[in-house]
Short mmCIF file of C-alpha atoms in Angstrom, two decimals:
data_model
loop_
_atom_site.label_atom_id
_atom_site.label_comp_id
_atom_site.label_asym_id
_atom_site.label_seq_id
_atom_site.Cartn_x
_atom_site.Cartn_y
_atom_site.Cartn_z
CA MET Y 13 90.60 90.70 115.82
CA GLU Y 14 90.15 88.53 119.64
CA TYR Y 15 88.48 85.09 119.34
CA GLY Y 16 84.76 85.39 120.95
CA ALA Y 17 82.44 87.78 121.60
CA LYS Y 18 83.20 91.09 123.83
CA GLN Y 19 82.30 90.48 127.38
CA GLU Y 20 80.67 92.75 129.25
CA GLU Y 21 79.53 92.11 132.89
CA GLY Y 22 79.00 88.64 132.35
CA ARG Y 23 77.22 89.46 128.67
CA ARG Y 24 78.28 88.29 125.50
CA ILE Y 25 78.62 91.49 122.88
CA CYS Y 26 78.23 91.16 118.92
CA LEU Y 27 81.80 92.55 117.51
CA GLU Y 28 79.54 93.90 114.76
CA CYS Y 29 76.39 95.38 116.16
CA GLY Y 30 76.92 95.75 119.85
CA GLU Y 31 73.73 93.93 120.92
CA GLU Y 32 73.82 91.51 123.46
CA MET Y 33 73.70 88.19 122.52
CA PRO Y 34 71.13 85.91 124.71
CA TYR Y 35 72.42 82.58 123.60
CA GLY Y 36 74.26 80.65 121.50
CA ARG Y 37 77.21 78.84 121.89
CA THR Y 38 80.04 80.45 123.77
CA ASP Y 39 82.53 81.13 121.31
CA LYS Y 40 79.98 82.93 118.77
CA VAL Y 41 81.49 86.08 117.64
CA TYR Y 42 78.48 87.83 116.06
CA CYS Y 43 75.09 87.36 116.57
CA SER Y 44 73.49 86.65 113.71
CA VAL Y 45 74.33 85.41 110.27
CA LYS Y 46 73.96 89.52 108.92
CA CYS Y 47 76.32 90.75 110.93
CA LYS Y 48 79.25 88.27 109.98
CA ASN Y 49 78.82 89.02 106.55
CA ARG Y 50 78.55 92.61 107.51
CA HIS Y 51 81.91 92.59 108.80
CA TYR Y 52 83.57 90.50 106.53
CA TYR Y 53 82.43 93.34 103.22
CA ALA Y 54 83.38 96.40 105.84
CA GLU Y 55 87.03 94.65 106.19
CA HIS Y 56 87.40 93.19 102.83
CA LEU Y 57 85.78 96.62 101.06
CA ALA Y 58 89.47 98.03 100.49
CA GLY Y 59 91.37 95.43 99.60
CA ARG Y 60 88.70 94.58 96.43
CA TYR Y 61 88.53 98.63 95.78
CA VAL Y 62 92.94 98.57 95.26
CA ARG Y 63 92.19 95.34 93.28
CA THR Y 64 89.30 97.20 90.99
CA ARG Y 65 91.85 100.55 90.63
CA VAL Y 66 94.65 98.69 89.34
CA ALA Y 67 92.96 96.14 87.42
CA SER Y 68 90.92 99.59 85.49
CA ILE Y 69 94.43 101.60 85.15
CA LEU Y 70 96.28 97.73 83.45
CA GLU Y 71 93.51 98.49 81.14
CA LYS Y 72 93.40 101.73 80.38
CA ASN Y 73 97.15 101.26 79.69
CA TYR Y 74 96.74 97.80 77.39
CA SER Y 75 94.20 100.06 75.10
CA LEU Y 76 96.59 102.48 75.14
CA LEU Y 77 99.35 100.62 73.85
CA GLU Y 78 97.31 98.34 71.87
CA SER Y 79 96.38 101.97 69.50
CA LEU Y 80 99.58 102.64 68.70
CA ILE Y 81 100.56 99.39 67.91
CA CYS Y 82 97.05 99.21 65.40
CA GLU Y 83 98.33 103.05 64.31
CA GLN Y 84 101.69 101.34 63.41
CA LYS Y 85 103.41 103.81 65.84
CA GLU Y 86 106.64 102.10 67.27
CA SER Y 87 106.69 104.98 70.03
CA ALA Y 88 105.16 108.04 71.78
CA THR Y 89 106.86 110.28 74.44
CA LEU Y 90 105.25 109.74 77.82
CA SER Y 91 103.44 113.06 78.05
CA GLU Y 92 101.71 112.16 74.81
CA LEU Y 93 100.60 109.26 76.17
CA SER Y 94 99.76 110.67 79.66
CA VAL Y 95 97.42 113.19 77.91
CA ARG Y 96 95.36 110.35 76.89
CA GLY Y 97 95.61 108.36 80.31
CA PHE Y 98 98.62 106.03 79.90
CA ASN Y 99 99.72 106.11 83.82
CA PRO Y 100 103.65 104.31 83.25
CA ASP Y 101 104.22 103.39 87.11
CA TYR Y 102 101.22 100.55 86.56
CA MET Y 103 102.68 97.59 84.22
CA THR Y 104 102.35 93.41 85.04
CA CYS Y 105 106.65 93.04 83.89
CA HIS Y 106 109.43 95.56 84.90
CA ARG Y 107 113.65 94.62 84.52
CA SER Y 108 115.59 97.41 84.33
CA ARG Y 109 118.34 98.14 81.89
CA ARG Y 110 120.81 100.45 82.41
CA TYR Y 111 119.98 103.23 80.40
CA TYR Y 112 116.39 102.14 79.84
CA SER Y 113 113.66 99.83 81.20
CA GLU Y 114 112.40 96.62 79.64
CA CYS Y 115 108.49 96.95 80.51
CA GLY Y 116 105.10 95.07 79.97
CA CYS Y 117 101.33 95.37 79.86
CA TYR Y 118 100.13 91.00 79.64
CA ASP Y 119 101.49 90.39 75.72
CA ILE Y 120 102.32 93.79 74.88
CA ARG Y 121 106.53 94.26 75.55
CA TYR Y 122 107.98 97.84 75.14
CA ARG Y 123 110.62 100.23 75.86
CA GLN Y 124 110.61 103.42 78.16
CA ASN Y 125 113.58 105.82 79.42
CA SER Y 126 112.97 109.27 81.22
CA THR Y 127 110.67 110.71 78.31
CA ARG Y 128 109.56 107.90 75.90
CA ILE Y 129 108.21 104.63 75.30
CA TYR Y 130 109.47 102.96 72.54
CA CYS Y 131 109.92 99.25 70.38
CA ILE Y 132 106.45 98.52 70.95
CA GLU Y 133 105.42 95.02 70.58
CA LYS Y 134 102.71 92.13 71.01
CA VAL Y 135 104.06 89.32 72.03
#
């Protein structure tokens, strides 16, 4: 992003709305606080969306793992869990082993291989 307003034939132009800025500091970038906030919001919207989406997936995974613990199930197939909404690609920790992966979703730890998760426990 360039610093300062766009110069067009000696006029300074707002980076957000494109309107001319008749007065103000020479390094002023936006014509108003409204334009500044609108530009900031648009620039950071994608990052907020990704964080919200990942947090909701982790929350769903956690609740499914917690329900398995409450049902006293120590294992489940990935196909069975994916039908219920579990996404095995999202976890808060991961450690690869030779035949399985040790994974975690917050305070729940489990092992995962290509077809199932097992050894589900709350730490």
